[in-house]
Structure formats: structure tokens, C-alpha cells
Coordinates of N, CA and C in Angstrom, one line a residue:
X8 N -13.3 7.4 -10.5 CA -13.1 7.4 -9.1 C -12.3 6.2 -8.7
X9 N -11.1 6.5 -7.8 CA -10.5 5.1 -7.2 C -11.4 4.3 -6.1
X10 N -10.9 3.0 -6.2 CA -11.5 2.4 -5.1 C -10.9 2.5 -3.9
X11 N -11.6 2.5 -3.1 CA -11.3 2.9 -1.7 C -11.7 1.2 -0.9
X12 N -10.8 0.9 -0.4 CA -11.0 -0.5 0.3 C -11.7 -0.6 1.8
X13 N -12.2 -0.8 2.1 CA -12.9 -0.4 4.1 C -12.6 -2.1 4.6
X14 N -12.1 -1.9 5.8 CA -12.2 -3.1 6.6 C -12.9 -3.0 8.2
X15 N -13.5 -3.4 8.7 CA -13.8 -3.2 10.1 C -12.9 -4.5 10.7
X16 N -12.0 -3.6 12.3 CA -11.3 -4.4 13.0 C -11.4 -3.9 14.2
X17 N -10.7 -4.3 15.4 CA -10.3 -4.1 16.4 C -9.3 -4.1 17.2
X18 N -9.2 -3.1 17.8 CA -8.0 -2.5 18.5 C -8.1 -2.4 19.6
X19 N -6.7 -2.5 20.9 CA -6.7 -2.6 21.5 C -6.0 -1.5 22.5
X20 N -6.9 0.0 23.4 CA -5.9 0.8 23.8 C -5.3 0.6 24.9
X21 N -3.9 0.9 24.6 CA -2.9 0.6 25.5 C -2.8 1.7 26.7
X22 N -3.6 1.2 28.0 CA -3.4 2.3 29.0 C -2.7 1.5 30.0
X23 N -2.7 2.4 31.4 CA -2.3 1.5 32.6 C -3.5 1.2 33.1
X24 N -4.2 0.5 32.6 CA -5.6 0.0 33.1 C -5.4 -1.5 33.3
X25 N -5.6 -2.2 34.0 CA -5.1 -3.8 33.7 C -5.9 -4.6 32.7
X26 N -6.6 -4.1 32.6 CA -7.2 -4.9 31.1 C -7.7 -4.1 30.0
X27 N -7.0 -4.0 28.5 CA -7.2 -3.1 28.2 C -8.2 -3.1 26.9
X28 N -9.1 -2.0 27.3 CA -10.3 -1.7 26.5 C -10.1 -1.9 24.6
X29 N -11.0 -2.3 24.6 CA -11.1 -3.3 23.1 C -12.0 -2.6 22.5
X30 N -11.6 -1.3 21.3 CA -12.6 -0.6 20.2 C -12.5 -1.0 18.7
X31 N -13.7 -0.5 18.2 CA -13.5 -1.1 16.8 C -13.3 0.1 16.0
X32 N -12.4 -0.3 15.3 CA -11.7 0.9 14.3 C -12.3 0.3 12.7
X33 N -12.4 1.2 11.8 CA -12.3 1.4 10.0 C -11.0 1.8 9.9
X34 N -10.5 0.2 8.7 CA -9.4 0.5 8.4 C -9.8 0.8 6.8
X35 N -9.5 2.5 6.0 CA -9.4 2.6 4.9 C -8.0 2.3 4.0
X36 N -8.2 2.6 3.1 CA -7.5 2.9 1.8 C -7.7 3.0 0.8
X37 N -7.2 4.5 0.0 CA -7.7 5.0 -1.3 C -6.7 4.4 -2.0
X38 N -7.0 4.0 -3.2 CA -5.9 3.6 -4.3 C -5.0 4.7 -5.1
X39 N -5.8 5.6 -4.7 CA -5.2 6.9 -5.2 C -4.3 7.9 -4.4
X40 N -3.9 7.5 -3.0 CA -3.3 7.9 -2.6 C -1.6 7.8 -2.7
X41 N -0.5 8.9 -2.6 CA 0.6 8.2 -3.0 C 1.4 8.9 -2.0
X42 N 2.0 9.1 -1.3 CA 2.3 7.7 -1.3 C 0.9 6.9 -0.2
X43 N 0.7 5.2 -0.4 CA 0.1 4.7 0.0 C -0.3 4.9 1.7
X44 N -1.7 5.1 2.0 CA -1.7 5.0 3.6 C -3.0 4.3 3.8
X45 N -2.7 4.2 4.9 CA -4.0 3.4 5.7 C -4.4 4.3 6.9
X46 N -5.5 4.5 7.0 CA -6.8 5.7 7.6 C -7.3 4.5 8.5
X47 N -6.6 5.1 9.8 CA -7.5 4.1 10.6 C -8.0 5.0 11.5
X48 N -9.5 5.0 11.1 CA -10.7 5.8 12.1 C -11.4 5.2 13.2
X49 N -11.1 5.8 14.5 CA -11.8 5.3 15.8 C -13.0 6.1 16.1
X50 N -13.9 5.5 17.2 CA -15.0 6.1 17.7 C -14.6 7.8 18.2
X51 N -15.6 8.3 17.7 CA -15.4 9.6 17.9 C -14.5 10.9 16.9
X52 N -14.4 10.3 15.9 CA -14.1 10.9 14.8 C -12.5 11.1 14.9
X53 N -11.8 10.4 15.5 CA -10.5 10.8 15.4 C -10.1 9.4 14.2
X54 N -9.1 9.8 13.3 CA -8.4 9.2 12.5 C -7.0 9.1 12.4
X55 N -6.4 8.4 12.2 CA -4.6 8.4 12.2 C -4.6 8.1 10.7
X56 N -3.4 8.5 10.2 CA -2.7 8.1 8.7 C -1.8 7.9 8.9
X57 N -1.2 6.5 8.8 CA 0.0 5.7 8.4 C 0.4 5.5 7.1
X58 N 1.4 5.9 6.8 CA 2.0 5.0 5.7 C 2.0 3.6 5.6
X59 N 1.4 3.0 4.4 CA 1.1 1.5 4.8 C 2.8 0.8 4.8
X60 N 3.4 1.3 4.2 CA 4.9 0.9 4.1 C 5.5 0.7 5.6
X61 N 4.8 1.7 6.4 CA 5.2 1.9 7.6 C 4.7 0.3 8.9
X62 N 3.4 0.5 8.3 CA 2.7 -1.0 8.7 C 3.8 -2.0 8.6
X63 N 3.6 -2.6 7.0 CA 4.1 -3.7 6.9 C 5.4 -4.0 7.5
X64 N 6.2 -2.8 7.2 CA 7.7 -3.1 8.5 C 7.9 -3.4 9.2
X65 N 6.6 -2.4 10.4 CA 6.5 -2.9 11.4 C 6.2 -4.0 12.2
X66 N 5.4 -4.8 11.1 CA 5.3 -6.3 11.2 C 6.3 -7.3 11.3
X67 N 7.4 -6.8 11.2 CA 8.9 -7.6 11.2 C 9.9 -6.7 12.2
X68 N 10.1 -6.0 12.3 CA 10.9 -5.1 13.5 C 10.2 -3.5 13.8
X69 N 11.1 -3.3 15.1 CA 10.5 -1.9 14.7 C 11.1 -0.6 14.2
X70 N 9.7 0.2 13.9 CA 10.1 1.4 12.8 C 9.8 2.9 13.2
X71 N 10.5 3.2 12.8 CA 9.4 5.2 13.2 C 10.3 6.0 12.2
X72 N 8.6 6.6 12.0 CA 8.7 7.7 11.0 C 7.6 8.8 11.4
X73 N 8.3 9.9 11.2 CA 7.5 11.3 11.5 C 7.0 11.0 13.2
X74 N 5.9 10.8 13.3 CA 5.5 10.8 14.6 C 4.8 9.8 15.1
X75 N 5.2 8.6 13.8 CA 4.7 7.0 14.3 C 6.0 6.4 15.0
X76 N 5.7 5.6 15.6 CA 6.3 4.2 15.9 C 5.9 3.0 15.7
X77 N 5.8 1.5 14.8 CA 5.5 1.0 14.8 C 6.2 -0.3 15.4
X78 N 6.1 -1.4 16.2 CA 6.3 -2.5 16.0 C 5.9 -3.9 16.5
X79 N 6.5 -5.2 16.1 CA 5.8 -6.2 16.2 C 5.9 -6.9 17.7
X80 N 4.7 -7.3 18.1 CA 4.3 -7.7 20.0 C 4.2 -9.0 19.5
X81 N 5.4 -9.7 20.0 CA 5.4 -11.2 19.8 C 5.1 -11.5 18.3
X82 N 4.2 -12.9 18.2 CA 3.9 -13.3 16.3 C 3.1 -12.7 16.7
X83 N 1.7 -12.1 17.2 CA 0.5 -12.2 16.6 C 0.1 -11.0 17.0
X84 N 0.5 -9.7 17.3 CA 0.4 -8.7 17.2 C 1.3 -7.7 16.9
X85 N 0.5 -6.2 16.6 CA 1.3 -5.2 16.0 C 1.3 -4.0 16.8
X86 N 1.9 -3.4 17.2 CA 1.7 -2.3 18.2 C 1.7 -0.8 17.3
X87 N 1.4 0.4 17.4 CA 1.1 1.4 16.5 C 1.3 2.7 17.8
X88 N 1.9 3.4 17.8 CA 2.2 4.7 18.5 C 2.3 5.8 18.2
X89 N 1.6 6.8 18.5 CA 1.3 8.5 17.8 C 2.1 8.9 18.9
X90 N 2.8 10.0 18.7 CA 3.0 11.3 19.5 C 2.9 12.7 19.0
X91 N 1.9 13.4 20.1 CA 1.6 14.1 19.3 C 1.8 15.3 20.1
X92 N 1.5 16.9 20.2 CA 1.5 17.5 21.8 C 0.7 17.2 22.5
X93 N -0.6 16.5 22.5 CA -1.3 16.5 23.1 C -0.5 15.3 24.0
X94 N 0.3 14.1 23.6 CA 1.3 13.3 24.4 C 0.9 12.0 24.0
X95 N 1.3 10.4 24.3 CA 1.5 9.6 23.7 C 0.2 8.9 23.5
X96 N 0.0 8.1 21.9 CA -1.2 7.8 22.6 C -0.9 5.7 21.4
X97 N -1.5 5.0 22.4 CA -0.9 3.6 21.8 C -1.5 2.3 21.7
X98 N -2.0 1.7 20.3 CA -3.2 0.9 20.2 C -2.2 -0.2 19.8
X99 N -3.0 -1.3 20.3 CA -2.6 -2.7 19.8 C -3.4 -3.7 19.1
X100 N -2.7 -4.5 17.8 CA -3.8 -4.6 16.8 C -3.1 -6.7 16.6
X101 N -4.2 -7.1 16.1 CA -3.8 -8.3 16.0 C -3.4 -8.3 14.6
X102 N -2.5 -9.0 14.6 CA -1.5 -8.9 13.2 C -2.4 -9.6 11.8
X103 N -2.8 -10.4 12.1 CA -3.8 -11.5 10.6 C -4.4 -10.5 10.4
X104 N -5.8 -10.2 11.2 CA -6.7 -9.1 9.8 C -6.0 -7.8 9.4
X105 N -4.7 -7.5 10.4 CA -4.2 -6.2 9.8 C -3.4 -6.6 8.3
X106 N -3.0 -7.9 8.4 CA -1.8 -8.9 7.2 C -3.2 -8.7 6.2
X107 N -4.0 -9.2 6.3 CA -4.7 -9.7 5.1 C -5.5 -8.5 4.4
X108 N -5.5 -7.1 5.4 CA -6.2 -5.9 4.7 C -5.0 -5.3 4.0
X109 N -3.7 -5.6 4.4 CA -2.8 -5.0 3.4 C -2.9 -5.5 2.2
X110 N -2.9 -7.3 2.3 CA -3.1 -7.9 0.8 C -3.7 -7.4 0.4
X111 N -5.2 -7.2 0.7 CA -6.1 -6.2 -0.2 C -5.7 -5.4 -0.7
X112 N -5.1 -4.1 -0.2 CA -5.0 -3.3 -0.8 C -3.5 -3.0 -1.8
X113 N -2.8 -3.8 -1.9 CA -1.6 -4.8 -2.8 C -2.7 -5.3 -3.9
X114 N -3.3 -6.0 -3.4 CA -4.3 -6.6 -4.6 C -5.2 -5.9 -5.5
X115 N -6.1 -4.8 -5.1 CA -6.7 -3.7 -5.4 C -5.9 -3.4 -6.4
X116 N -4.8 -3.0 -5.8 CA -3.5 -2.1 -6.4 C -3.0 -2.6 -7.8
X117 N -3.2 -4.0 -7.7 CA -2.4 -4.6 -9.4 C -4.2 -4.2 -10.2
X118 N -5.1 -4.7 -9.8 CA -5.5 -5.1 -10.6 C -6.5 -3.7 -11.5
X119 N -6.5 -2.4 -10.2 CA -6.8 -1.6 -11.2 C -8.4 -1.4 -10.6
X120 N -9.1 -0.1 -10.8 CA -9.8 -0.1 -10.6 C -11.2 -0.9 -11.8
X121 N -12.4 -1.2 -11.3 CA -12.7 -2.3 -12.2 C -14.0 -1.1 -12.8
X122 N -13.8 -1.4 -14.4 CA -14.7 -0.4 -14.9 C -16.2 -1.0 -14.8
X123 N -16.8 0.4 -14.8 CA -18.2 0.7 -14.3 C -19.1 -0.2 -15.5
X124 N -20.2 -0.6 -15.7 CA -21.2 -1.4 -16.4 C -21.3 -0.2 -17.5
X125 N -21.9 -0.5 -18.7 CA -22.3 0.3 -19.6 C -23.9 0.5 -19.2
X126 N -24.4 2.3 -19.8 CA -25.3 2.1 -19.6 C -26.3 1.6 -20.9
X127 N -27.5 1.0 -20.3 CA -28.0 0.3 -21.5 C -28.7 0.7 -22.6

């Protein structure tokens, strides 16, 4: 079985509301997926799949692919954008815990999943 990495974070949805509402998302990743993505699940069972490649891009300019948009809100944030028919929908994420769950899962990645104990 691959390892699957979980992070709990928060996001920030982007409406015309003047202050905008702050949920907490599960950020996954299976090691087995290829190409690589990141599962980010919000309250209410809805989940998005990104390509992580897509992420980290977006961390430096912006990018779109398929029916993402991604890109970077000043240094310290990441902006993420679906379109879908249902119509636009757009979270904002702070860049460090999204930076350091990539390492993770970069790091995961070299080192392999870690074999299981013998039984005794």
C-alpha cells in the first residue's frame, strides 16, 4: 500500500463578502498517483484535484490548466480557481503550509514507502 500524506490547513473563500470566510480543508496525497496530485477536501464532501506540478508553479507566476487557474497573491499567498458549469469558484491559501506539504510529499516520494515490521 502507498503512503498517502494528510495535512490539515486553511483556506480562504473568495466571495464578494468583505471579509472572507475562513474553512479548513484536508490536503491529501497518494504516492501512487501519476501523475502526482493534491486532494484538497472541504467541508461538505466536496474535493478538488490538482496537479501538484500545477501548485508549485503557481507559486511563482500564474498558470492554468484544464479548468484550474493558479496563482501567486503577493509573497505569502496562493490563489487556486475551479471553473466548472456550475461557474467560478475561488479559495485563497497561505503559501508556507501549502510550501512545506509539497516538501512532504517530494520527500515521501524519494524515500519510498517505509516497510511494514515483521511479524513476530
Amino acid at each position: 500500500m502507498s503512503p498517502v500524506i494528510k495535512e490539515h490547513a486553511r483556506a480562504r473563500l473568495v466571495t464578494d463578502a468583505r471579509d472572507l470566510p475562513v474553512v479548513p480543508v484536508e490536503l491529501r496525497h497518494d504516492t501512487a498517483d501519476a501523475p502526482p496530485v493534491i486532494r484538497i477536501a472541504f467541508p461538505g464532501g466536496t474535493e478538488w484535484v490538482v496537479e501538484r506540478e500545477l501548485l508549485e508553479r503557481g507559486l511563482r507566476a500564474p498558470v492554468e490548466r484544464d479548468s484550474y487557474r493558479v496563482w501567486p497573491c503577493g509573497r505569502a499567498q496562493l490563489v487556486v480557481e475551479l471553473h466548472s458549469a456550475a461557474g467560478v469558484e475561488v479559495v485563497q491559501f497561505d503559501s508556507a503550509p501549502l510550501i512545506r506539504f509539497l516538501r512532504r510529499t517530494h520527500a515521501e516520494a524519494r524515500t519510498g514507502p517505509r516497510p511494514e515490521a515483521a511479524p513476530a
